[in-house]
mmCIF file of N, CA and C in Angstrom:
data_model
loop_
_atom_site.group_PDB
_atom_site.id
_atom_site.type_symbol
_atom_site.label_atom_id
_atom_site.label_comp_id
_atom_site.label_asym_id
_atom_site.label_seq_id
_atom_site.Cartn_x
_atom_site.Cartn_y
_atom_site.Cartn_z
ATOM 1 N N UNK G 28 0.910 -1.395 -0.116
ATOM 2 C CA UNK G 28 -0.365 -0.055 0.184
ATOM 3 C C UNK G 28 0.370 1.415 -0.445
ATOM 4 N N UNK G 29 0.682 2.550 -0.659
ATOM 5 C CA UNK G 29 1.296 3.357 -1.140
ATOM 6 C C UNK G 29 1.806 4.551 0.512
ATOM 7 N N UNK G 30 0.482 4.454 1.010
ATOM 8 C CA UNK G 30 1.024 4.354 2.238
ATOM 9 C C UNK G 30 1.879 4.422 3.452
ATOM 10 N N UNK G 31 2.291 2.988 3.409
ATOM 11 C CA UNK G 31 3.216 2.288 4.403
ATOM 12 C C UNK G 31 3.830 1.430 3.171
ATOM 13 N N UNK G 32 3.788 1.790 2.599
ATOM 14 C CA UNK G 32 5.334 1.775 2.016
ATOM 15 C C UNK G 32 6.115 1.805 1.983
ATOM 16 N N UNK G 33 5.916 4.005 1.598
ATOM 17 C CA UNK G 33 6.640 5.015 0.850
ATOM 18 C C UNK G 33 6.523 5.659 2.500
ATOM 19 N N UNK G 34 5.654 5.559 4.012
ATOM 20 C CA UNK G 34 6.393 6.182 4.552
ATOM 21 C C UNK G 34 5.443 7.519 4.590
ATOM 22 N N UNK G 35 5.378 7.845 4.246
ATOM 23 C CA UNK G 35 4.480 8.910 3.859
ATOM 24 C C UNK G 35 3.682 9.990 4.632
ATOM 25 N N UNK G 36 3.153 9.007 6.107
ATOM 26 C CA UNK G 36 2.514 9.606 7.248
ATOM 27 C C UNK G 36 3.837 9.469 8.402
ATOM 28 N N UNK G 37 4.379 8.580 8.378
ATOM 29 C CA UNK G 37 5.502 9.387 9.207
ATOM 30 C C UNK G 37 7.137 10.557 9.058
ATOM 31 N N UNK G 38 7.013 9.993 7.333
ATOM 32 C CA UNK G 38 7.219 11.783 6.986
ATOM 33 C C UNK G 38 7.215 13.429 7.247
ATOM 34 N N UNK G 39 5.311 13.010 7.398
ATOM 35 C CA UNK G 39 4.922 13.999 7.371
ATOM 36 C C UNK G 39 5.170 14.302 9.353
ATOM 37 N N UNK G 40 5.082 13.607 8.878
ATOM 38 C CA UNK G 40 5.872 13.806 11.424
ATOM 39 C C UNK G 40 6.946 14.436 11.573
ATOM 40 N N UNK G 41 7.756 13.327 10.877
ATOM 41 C CA UNK G 41 8.733 14.250 11.486
ATOM 42 C C UNK G 41 8.984 16.124 11.068
ATOM 43 N N UNK G 42 8.827 16.023 9.367
ATOM 44 C CA UNK G 42 7.755 17.325 8.725
ATOM 45 C C UNK G 42 7.904 18.356 10.275
ATOM 46 N N UNK G 43 6.818 18.318 11.122
ATOM 47 C CA UNK G 43 5.896 18.836 12.158
ATOM 48 C C UNK G 43 7.346 19.303 12.283
ATOM 49 N N UNK G 44 8.293 18.638 13.060
ATOM 50 C CA UNK G 44 8.981 18.832 14.263
ATOM 51 C C UNK G 44 10.147 19.450 13.688
ATOM 52 N N UNK G 45 10.330 19.347 12.974
ATOM 53 C CA UNK G 45 12.060 19.908 11.788
ATOM 54 C C UNK G 45 11.324 21.292 10.880
ATOM 55 N N UNK G 46 10.401 21.049 10.782
ATOM 56 C CA UNK G 46 9.978 22.340 10.074
ATOM 57 C C UNK G 46 9.392 23.524 10.825
ATOM 58 N N UNK G 47 9.172 25.036 10.133
ATOM 59 C CA UNK G 47 7.727 25.341 11.393
ATOM 60 C C UNK G 47 6.361 25.815 10.094
ATOM 61 N N UNK G 48 6.026 24.112 9.355
ATOM 62 C CA UNK G 48 4.995 23.775 9.374
ATOM 63 C C UNK G 48 4.508 22.699 9.836
ATOM 64 N N UNK G 49 2.930 22.812 10.010
ATOM 65 C CA UNK G 49 2.537 21.579 9.986
ATOM 66 C C UNK G 49 1.842 20.937 9.036
ATOM 67 N N UNK G 50 2.553 20.633 7.752
ATOM 68 C CA UNK G 50 1.700 19.611 6.592
ATOM 69 C C UNK G 50 0.898 18.720 6.777
ATOM 70 N N UNK G 51 1.276 17.798 7.754
ATOM 71 C CA UNK G 51 0.272 16.469 8.102
ATOM 72 C C UNK G 51 -0.703 17.570 8.484
ATOM 73 N N UNK G 52 -1.061 18.198 9.944
ATOM 74 C CA UNK G 52 -2.895 18.889 9.550
ATOM 75 C C UNK G 52 -3.623 19.285 8.522
ATOM 76 N N UNK G 53 -2.337 20.745 7.886
ATOM 77 C CA UNK G 53 -2.854 21.817 6.684
ATOM 78 C C UNK G 53 -4.269 19.963 5.805
ATOM 79 N N UNK G 54 -2.895 18.653 5.692
ATOM 80 C CA UNK G 54 -3.495 18.332 4.345
ATOM 81 C C UNK G 54 -4.944 16.882 5.243
ATOM 82 N N UNK G 55 -4.832 16.548 6.458
ATOM 83 C CA UNK G 55 -6.410 16.016 6.607
ATOM 84 C C UNK G 55 -7.287 16.781 6.607
ATOM 85 N N UNK G 56 -6.780 18.464 7.339
ATOM 86 C CA UNK G 56 -8.264 19.400 7.414
ATOM 87 C C UNK G 56 -8.805 19.626 5.736
ATOM 88 N N UNK G 57 -7.683 19.811 4.642
ATOM 89 C CA UNK G 57 -8.113 20.082 2.779
ATOM 90 C C UNK G 57 -8.210 18.356 2.549
ATOM 91 N N UNK G 58 -8.141 17.400 3.389
ATOM 92 C CA UNK G 58 -9.085 16.653 2.481
ATOM 93 C C UNK G 58 -10.366 15.676 3.781
ATOM 94 N N UNK G 59 -10.352 16.136 5.027
ATOM 95 C CA UNK G 59 -12.386 16.702 5.649
ATOM 96 C C UNK G 59 -13.436 17.358 4.857
ATOM 97 N N UNK G 60 -12.266 18.748 4.575
ATOM 98 C CA UNK G 60 -12.829 19.887 4.015
ATOM 99 C C UNK G 60 -13.895 19.275 2.554
ATOM 100 N N UNK G 61 -12.717 18.594 2.036
ATOM 101 C CA UNK G 61 -12.913 18.438 0.811
ATOM 102 C C UNK G 61 -13.998 17.236 -0.329
ATOM 103 N N UNK G 62 -13.842 16.307 1.181
ATOM 104 C CA UNK G 62 -14.526 14.882 1.008
ATOM 105 C C UNK G 62 -15.728 15.550 1.521
ATOM 106 N N UNK G 63 -15.728 16.286 2.266
ATOM 107 C CA UNK G 63 -17.618 17.298 2.928
ATOM 108 C C UNK G 63 -18.242 17.536 2.138
ATOM 109 N N UNK G 64 -18.203 18.542 1.235
ATOM 110 C CA UNK G 64 -18.051 19.454 0.187
ATOM 111 C C UNK G 64 -18.622 18.573 -1.028
ATOM 112 N N UNK G 65 -17.949 17.924 -1.876
ATOM 113 C CA UNK G 65 -17.680 16.458 -2.537
ATOM 114 C C UNK G 65 -19.161 15.511 -2.195
ATOM 115 N N UNK G 66 -19.274 14.943 -1.268
ATOM 116 C CA UNK G 66 -20.226 13.635 -0.772
ATOM 117 C C UNK G 66 -21.078 14.574 -0.704
ATOM 118 N N UNK G 67 -22.088 16.450 -0.153
ATOM 119 C CA UNK G 67 -22.487 16.947 0.169
ATOM 120 C C UNK G 67 -23.349 17.261 -1.595
ATOM 121 N N UNK G 68 -22.676 17.495 -2.404
ATOM 122 C CA UNK G 68 -22.391 17.153 -4.277
ATOM 123 C C UNK G 68 -23.507 16.282 -4.719
ATOM 124 N N UNK G 69 -22.329 15.437 -4.144
ATOM 125 C CA UNK G 69 -23.380 14.196 -4.658
ATOM 126 C C UNK G 69 -24.085 13.932 -4.869
ATOM 127 N N UNK G 70 -24.607 13.428 -2.783
ATOM 128 C CA UNK G 70 -26.034 13.569 -2.665
ATOM 129 C C UNK G 70 -26.785 14.993 -3.032
ATOM 130 N N UNK G 71 -26.561 16.034 -3.733
ATOM 131 C CA UNK G 71 -27.527 16.256 -4.512
ATOM 132 C C UNK G 71 -27.388 16.087 -5.845
ATOM 133 N N UNK G 72 -26.764 15.006 -6.465
ATOM 134 C CA UNK G 72 -27.258 14.232 -7.846
ATOM 135 C C UNK G 72 -26.015 15.152 -8.733
ATOM 136 N N UNK G 73 -24.886 16.760 -8.018
ATOM 137 C CA UNK G 73 -24.063 17.108 -9.038
ATOM 138 C C UNK G 73 -23.015 15.306 -8.874
ATOM 139 N N UNK G 74 -22.843 15.142 -10.252
ATOM 140 C CA UNK G 74 -21.301 14.389 -11.269
ATOM 141 C C UNK G 74 -19.952 14.449 -10.201
ATOM 142 N N UNK G 75 -19.117 13.762 -9.607
ATOM 143 C CA UNK G 75 -18.058 14.054 -8.390
ATOM 144 C C UNK G 75 -18.572 12.481 -8.361
ATOM 145 N N UNK G 76 -16.188 12.809 -7.961
ATOM 146 C CA UNK G 76 -15.720 11.704 -8.231
ATOM 147 C C UNK G 76 -15.482 11.655 -6.766
ATOM 148 N N UNK G 77 -15.961 11.440 -6.128
ATOM 149 C CA UNK G 77 -15.253 11.482 -4.390
ATOM 150 C C UNK G 77 -14.661 10.612 -3.828
ATOM 151 N N UNK G 78 -14.404 9.768 -4.648
ATOM 152 C CA UNK G 78 -12.228 9.094 -4.490
ATOM 153 C C UNK G 78 -12.253 10.461 -4.976
ATOM 154 N N UNK G 79 -11.345 10.436 -6.124
ATOM 155 C CA UNK G 79 -11.067 11.155 -6.463
ATOM 156 C C UNK G 79 -10.194 12.604 -5.798
ATOM 157 N N UNK G 80 -11.115 12.789 -5.458
ATOM 158 C CA UNK G 80 -11.330 14.226 -4.636
ATOM 159 C C UNK G 80 -10.605 14.240 -3.513
ATOM 160 N N UNK G 81 -10.923 13.138 -3.033
ATOM 161 C CA UNK G 81 -10.193 11.930 -1.414
ATOM 162 C C UNK G 81 -8.956 11.817 -1.585
ATOM 163 N N UNK G 82 -7.686 11.162 -3.033
ATOM 164 C CA UNK G 82 -6.749 10.998 -4.147
ATOM 165 C C UNK G 82 -5.809 11.754 -3.034
ATOM 166 N N UNK G 83 -6.522 13.539 -3.997
ATOM 167 C CA UNK G 83 -5.816 14.409 -5.054
ATOM 168 C C UNK G 83 -5.922 15.673 -3.650
ATOM 169 N N UNK G 84 -6.712 15.362 -2.374
ATOM 170 C CA UNK G 84 -6.918 16.230 -1.280
ATOM 171 C C UNK G 84 -5.570 15.012 -0.440
ATOM 172 N N UNK G 85 -5.710 13.988 -0.194
ATOM 173 C CA UNK G 85 -4.577 13.788 0.366
ATOM 174 C C UNK G 85 -3.392 13.776 -0.205
ATOM 175 N N UNK G 86 -2.689 13.847 -1.094
ATOM 176 C CA UNK G 86 -1.320 14.416 -1.519
ATOM 177 C C UNK G 86 -0.814 16.042 -2.392
ATOM 178 N N UNK G 87 -1.966 15.817 -2.242
ATOM 179 C CA UNK G 87 -1.646 17.840 -2.880
ATOM 180 C C UNK G 87 0.079 18.044 -2.636
ATOM 181 N N UNK G 88 -0.725 17.978 -0.912
ATOM 182 C CA UNK G 88 1.004 18.845 -0.919
ATOM 183 C C UNK G 88 2.597 18.017 -0.588
ATOM 184 N N UNK G 89 2.373 16.788 -0.647
ATOM 185 C CA UNK G 89 3.253 15.287 -1.390
ATOM 186 C C UNK G 89 4.557 16.897 -1.625
ATOM 187 N N UNK G 90 4.290 17.375 -2.754
ATOM 188 C CA UNK G 90 5.562 18.412 -4.190
ATOM 189 C C UNK G 90 6.132 18.922 -2.644
ATOM 190 N N UNK G 91 6.108 19.059 -1.716
ATOM 191 C CA UNK G 91 6.519 19.807 -0.925
ATOM 192 C C UNK G 91 7.998 19.398 -0.374
ATOM 193 N N UNK G 92 7.120 18.331 -0.075
ATOM 194 C CA UNK G 92 8.885 17.138 0.153
ATOM 195 C C UNK G 92 10.427 16.608 -0.947
ATOM 196 N N UNK G 93 10.029 17.356 -1.952
ATOM 197 C CA UNK G 93 10.075 16.600 -3.466
ATOM 198 C C UNK G 93 11.507 18.280 -4.213
ATOM 199 N N UNK G 94 11.312 19.636 -2.708
ATOM 200 C CA UNK G 94 11.546 19.961 -3.255
ATOM 201 C C UNK G 94 13.206 20.005 -2.951
ATOM 202 N N UNK G 95 14.097 21.031 -3.426
ATOM 203 C CA UNK G 95 15.240 20.456 -2.948
ATOM 204 C C UNK G 95 15.857 21.727 -2.542
ATOM 205 N N UNK G 96 16.927 21.904 -1.297
ATOM 206 C CA UNK G 96 17.660 22.520 -0.190
ATOM 207 C C UNK G 96 17.570 23.607 -0.635
ATOM 208 N N UNK G 97 17.991 23.816 -2.019
ATOM 209 C CA UNK G 97 18.238 25.386 -2.840
ATOM 210 C C UNK G 97 17.001 26.246 -3.926
ATOM 211 N N UNK G 98 16.072 25.056 -3.171
ATOM 212 C CA UNK G 98 14.757 25.750 -3.461
ATOM 213 C C UNK G 98 13.099 26.351 -2.839
ATOM 214 N N UNK G 99 13.709 26.014 -1.520
ATOM 215 C CA UNK G 99 14.059 26.483 -0.683
ATOM 216 C C UNK G 99 11.987 27.776 -0.488
ATOM 217 N N UNK G 100 13.117 28.315 -0.277
ATOM 218 C CA UNK G 100 12.337 29.949 -0.585
ATOM 219 C C UNK G 100 11.417 29.914 -2.182
ATOM 220 N N UNK G 101 10.971 28.860 -2.652
ATOM 221 C CA UNK G 101 10.427 29.157 -4.384
ATOM 222 C C UNK G 101 9.817 27.269 -4.311
ATOM 223 N N UNK G 102 9.287 26.627 -2.482
ATOM 224 C CA UNK G 102 8.205 25.619 -2.283
ATOM 225 C C UNK G 102 6.683 25.868 -2.071
ATOM 226 N N UNK G 103 6.350 27.033 -2.049
ATOM 227 C CA UNK G 103 4.925 27.707 -2.823
ATOM 228 C C UNK G 103 4.507 27.586 -4.104
ATOM 229 N N UNK G 104 5.281 27.207 -4.797
ATOM 230 C CA UNK G 104 5.839 28.293 -6.032
ATOM 231 C C UNK G 104 5.536 26.125 -7.066
ATOM 232 N N UNK G 105 6.661 25.468 -6.416
ATOM 233 C CA UNK G 105 7.166 24.802 -7.396
ATOM 234 C C UNK G 105 6.717 22.856 -6.622
ATOM 235 N N UNK G 106 6.421 23.291 -5.159
ATOM 236 C CA UNK G 106 5.702 21.812 -4.708
ATOM 237 C C UNK G 106 4.738 21.575 -6.083
ATOM 238 N N UNK G 107 3.677 21.944 -6.252
ATOM 239 C CA UNK G 107 3.292 21.850 -7.427
ATOM 240 C C UNK G 107 3.014 20.490 -8.566
ATOM 241 N N UNK G 108 4.305 21.597 -9.164
ATOM 242 C CA UNK G 108 5.188 20.391 -10.358
ATOM 243 C C UNK G 108 5.597 19.257 -9.483
ATOM 244 N N UNK G 109 5.769 19.309 -8.483
ATOM 245 C CA UNK G 109 6.608 18.012 -7.811
ATOM 246 C C UNK G 109 4.608 17.027 -6.908
ATOM 247 N N UNK G 110 4.106 18.139 -7.028
ATOM 248 C CA UNK G 110 3.688 16.513 -6.414
ATOM 249 C C UNK G 110 2.848 15.662 -7.896
ATOM 250 N N UNK G 111 2.941 16.410 -9.202
ATOM 251 C CA UNK G 111 2.962 15.980 -10.363
ATOM 252 C C UNK G 111 3.327 14.657 -10.652
ATOM 253 N N UNK G 112 4.730 15.061 -10.135
ATOM 254 C CA UNK G 112 5.990 14.365 -10.960
ATOM 255 C C UNK G 112 5.887 12.938 -10.274
ATOM 256 N N UNK G 113 5.258 13.269 -8.938
ATOM 257 C CA UNK G 113 5.782 12.328 -7.590
ATOM 258 C C UNK G 113 3.764 11.723 -8.074
ATOM 259 N N UNK G 114 2.594 12.075 -8.003
ATOM 260 C CA UNK G 114 2.107 11.235 -8.823
ATOM 261 C C UNK G 114 1.952 9.876 -9.765
ATOM 262 N N UNK G 115 3.240 11.363 -10.973
ATOM 263 C CA UNK G 115 3.295 10.735 -12.201
ATOM 264 C C UNK G 115 3.532 9.047 -12.244
ATOM 265 N N UNK G 116 4.974 9.096 -10.841
ATOM 266 C CA UNK G 116 5.430 8.278 -10.942
ATOM 267 C C UNK G 116 5.231 7.199 -9.534
ATOM 268 N N UNK G 117 4.280 7.554 -8.749
ATOM 269 C CA UNK G 117 3.221 6.069 -8.318
ATOM 270 C C UNK G 117 2.348 5.294 -9.274
ATOM 271 N N UNK G 118 2.952 6.227 -10.795
ATOM 272 C CA UNK G 118 1.116 6.183 -11.125
ATOM 273 C C UNK G 118 -0.598 6.319 -10.474
ATOM 274 N N UNK G 119 -0.267 7.547 -11.011
ATOM 275 C CA UNK G 119 -1.878 8.017 -9.700
ATOM 276 C C UNK G 119 -1.613 9.480 -10.795
ATOM 277 N N UNK G 120 -1.366 8.847 -12.407
ATOM 278 C CA UNK G 120 -2.032 9.847 -12.724
ATOM 279 C C UNK G 120 -2.614 11.345 -12.195
ATOM 280 N N UNK G 121 -5.023 10.646 -12.404
ATOM 281 C CA UNK G 121 -5.517 10.777 -12.828
ATOM 282 C C UNK G 121 -5.284 12.027 -11.144
ATOM 283 N N UNK G 122 -4.996 11.460 -10.206
ATOM 284 C CA UNK G 122 -5.082 11.798 -8.652
ATOM 285 C C UNK G 122 -3.484 13.382 -8.741
ATOM 286 N N UNK G 123 -3.111 13.109 -9.800
ATOM 287 C CA UNK G 123 -2.334 14.310 -10.050
ATOM 288 C C UNK G 123 -2.335 15.738 -10.261
ATOM 289 N N UNK G 124 -3.416 14.741 -11.761
ATOM 290 C CA UNK G 124 -2.964 15.993 -12.259
ATOM 291 C C UNK G 124 -4.839 16.771 -11.776
ATOM 292 N N UNK G 125 -5.020 16.684 -10.777
ATOM 293 C CA UNK G 125 -6.364 16.787 -9.821
ATOM 294 C C UNK G 125 -5.392 18.004 -8.428
ATOM 295 N N UNK G 126 -3.799 17.101 -8.319
ATOM 296 C CA UNK G 126 -3.110 17.566 -6.898
ATOM 297 C C UNK G 126 -2.660 18.662 -7.208
ATOM 298 N N UNK G 127 -2.021 18.385 -8.845
ATOM 299 C CA UNK G 127 -0.666 18.811 -9.175
ATOM 300 C C UNK G 127 -1.183 20.769 -9.666
ATOM 301 N N UNK G 128 -2.887 20.950 -10.068
ATOM 302 C CA UNK G 128 -3.790 22.269 -10.054
ATOM 303 C C UNK G 128 -4.379 22.843 -8.967
ATOM 304 N N UNK G 129 -4.218 22.850 -7.537
ATOM 305 C CA UNK G 129 -4.733 22.938 -6.555
ATOM 306 C C UNK G 129 -4.425 24.981 -6.426
ATOM 307 N N UNK G 130 -3.974 25.654 -7.567
ATOM 308 C CA UNK G 130 -3.259 26.570 -7.314
ATOM 309 C C UNK G 130 -4.306 27.392 -8.090
ATOM 310 N N UNK G 131 -4.976 28.884 -7.600
ATOM 311 C CA UNK G 131 -5.829 29.265 -8.897
ATOM 312 C C UNK G 131 -5.590 30.403 -9.514
ATOM 313 N N UNK G 132 -3.678 31.140 -8.949
ATOM 314 C CA UNK G 132 -3.468 32.692 -9.669
ATOM 315 C C UNK G 132 -3.374 31.513 -10.639
ATOM 316 N N UNK G 133 -2.463 30.897 -11.201
ATOM 317 C CA UNK G 133 -2.541 30.394 -13.509
ATOM 318 C C UNK G 133 -2.946 29.656 -13.746
ATOM 319 N N UNK G 134 -4.812 29.158 -13.254
ATOM 320 C CA UNK G 134 -5.408 28.663 -14.005
ATOM 321 C C UNK G 134 -6.836 29.530 -14.036
ATOM 322 N N UNK G 135 -7.366 28.771 -15.427
ATOM 323 C CA UNK G 135 -9.347 29.092 -16.235
ATOM 324 C C UNK G 135 -10.148 28.826 -15.067
ATOM 325 N N UNK G 136 -10.895 29.663 -14.127
ATOM 326 C CA UNK G 136 -11.619 28.800 -13.556
ATOM 327 C C UNK G 136 -12.607 27.610 -15.039
ATOM 328 N N UNK G 137 -12.855 28.418 -15.361
ATOM 329 C CA UNK G 137 -13.955 27.905 -16.329
ATOM 330 C C UNK G 137 -13.797 26.352 -17.131
ATOM 331 N N UNK G 138 -12.436 26.160 -16.721
ATOM 332 C CA UNK G 138 -12.221 24.743 -17.730
ATOM 333 C C UNK G 138 -11.763 23.804 -17.268
ATOM 334 N N UNK G 139 -12.127 24.082 -16.272
ATOM 335 C CA UNK G 139 -11.639 22.793 -14.128
ATOM 336 C C UNK G 139 -12.471 21.795 -13.521
ATOM 337 N N UNK G 140 -12.434 21.235 -13.892
ATOM 338 C CA UNK G 140 -13.467 19.625 -13.205
ATOM 339 C C UNK G 140 -13.806 20.724 -12.100
ATOM 340 N N UNK G 141 -15.020 19.376 -11.266
ATOM 341 C CA UNK G 141 -15.419 19.324 -10.121
ATOM 342 C C UNK G 141 -14.437 19.432 -9.193
ATOM 343 N N UNK G 142 -13.601 18.146 -9.069
ATOM 344 C CA UNK G 142 -13.077 17.643 -8.512
ATOM 345 C C UNK G 142 -12.058 18.915 -8.390
ATOM 346 N N UNK G 143 -11.310 19.488 -8.732
ATOM 347 C CA UNK G 143 -10.075 20.296 -8.117
ATOM 348 C C UNK G 143 -10.747 21.723 -8.174
ATOM 349 N N UNK G 144 -11.780 22.302 -8.522
ATOM 350 C CA UNK G 144 -13.052 24.021 -7.747
ATOM 351 C C UNK G 144 -13.048 23.351 -6.674
ATOM 352 N N UNK G 145 -12.725 21.617 -5.971
ATOM 353 C CA UNK G 145 -13.218 20.938 -4.496
ATOM 354 C C UNK G 145 -11.952 20.990 -4.244
ATOM 355 N N UNK G 146 -11.266 21.286 -4.589
ATOM 356 C CA UNK G 146 -9.542 21.085 -3.434
ATOM 357 C C UNK G 146 -9.104 22.452 -3.309
ATOM 358 N N UNK G 147 -8.960 23.444 -5.094
ATOM 359 C CA UNK G 147 -8.655 24.813 -4.767
ATOM 360 C C UNK G 147 -9.475 25.181 -3.120
ATOM 361 N N UNK G 148 -11.302 25.967 -3.268
ATOM 362 C CA UNK G 148 -11.160 26.212 -2.366
ATOM 363 C C UNK G 148 -10.866 25.306 -0.425
ATOM 364 N N UNK G 149 -10.655 23.711 -0.729
ATOM 365 C CA UNK G 149 -11.025 23.256 0.801
ATOM 366 C C UNK G 149 -8.831 23.812 0.670
ATOM 367 N N UNK G 150 -8.586 23.883 -0.068
ATOM 368 C CA UNK G 150 -6.676 24.222 0.044
ATOM 369 C C UNK G 150 -6.993 25.787 0.674
ATOM 370 N N UNK G 151 -7.517 26.188 0.382
ATOM 371 C CA UNK G 151 -7.086 28.141 0.928
ATOM 372 C C UNK G 151 -8.126 28.591 1.857
ATOM 373 N N UNK G 152 -9.412 27.641 1.931
ATOM 374 C CA UNK G 152 -10.362 27.085 2.945
ATOM 375 C C UNK G 152 -9.714 26.519 4.461
ATOM 376 N N UNK G 153 -8.748 25.799 4.676
ATOM 377 C CA UNK G 153 -8.029 25.126 5.480
ATOM 378 C C UNK G 153 -6.585 26.260 4.793
ATOM 379 N N UNK G 154 -6.400 27.081 6.085
ATOM 380 C CA UNK G 154 -4.634 27.543 5.804
ATOM 381 C C UNK G 154 -4.589 28.121 8.091
ATOM 382 N N UNK G 155 -2.735 27.387 7.596
ATOM 383 C CA UNK G 155 -2.300 27.813 9.751
ATOM 384 C C UNK G 155 -2.384 28.602 10.141
ATOM 385 N N UNK G 156 -2.027 29.054 11.223
ATOM 386 C CA UNK G 156 -2.519 30.469 11.538
ATOM 387 C C UNK G 156 -0.561 30.064 12.502
ATOM 388 N N UNK G 157 -0.099 30.697 12.861
ATOM 389 C CA UNK G 157 1.732 30.700 13.123
ATOM 390 C C UNK G 157 1.536 31.220 15.377
ATOM 391 N N UNK G 158 2.542 31.313 15.783
ATOM 392 C CA UNK G 158 2.612 32.050 17.163
ATOM 393 C C UNK G 158 3.818 33.201 16.802
ATOM 394 N N UNK G 159 3.768 33.742 18.076
ATOM 395 C CA UNK G 159 4.791 34.675 17.870
ATOM 396 C C UNK G 159 6.510 33.027 17.681
ATOM 397 N N UNK G 160 6.986 32.497 18.185
ATOM 398 C CA UNK G 160 8.147 32.071 17.575
ATOM 399 C C UNK G 160 7.939 31.010 16.051
ATOM 400 N N UNK G 161 6.756 31.680 14.925
ATOM 401 C CA UNK G 161 6.945 31.346 14.028
ATOM 402 C C UNK G 161 6.458 29.233 13.396
ATOM 403 N N UNK G 162 6.074 28.257 14.604
ATOM 404 C CA UNK G 162 5.762 27.596 15.058
ATOM 405 C C UNK G 162 3.817 27.597 14.611
#
């Protein structure tokens, strides 16, 4: 299984301790909001692939761990590329397509699927806050 074989959860747990970010908490929140909204749409007859949005939400920020040391300042921009690359490498191109396009500053909203729109909404809805020490 992908999550256990590649130690993604453990990697994200370590990230909480060595970075000022809680990517694991963010991903969990994004997943909850995206899947909750997708289920509501599905109940009301809107065609939506709940499994696709679940997978995309779960891995939408995995590319942050693919950035190299000299790319630290560009992680907010580069992680989309690395997310897509990671998903393709793992044989998850459909999930990767949705996950890698969860930004709105360079996308045409009218051309996006409902799954993409849900992930964009959830990602911007679930934001972290920091204390005085940057945590």
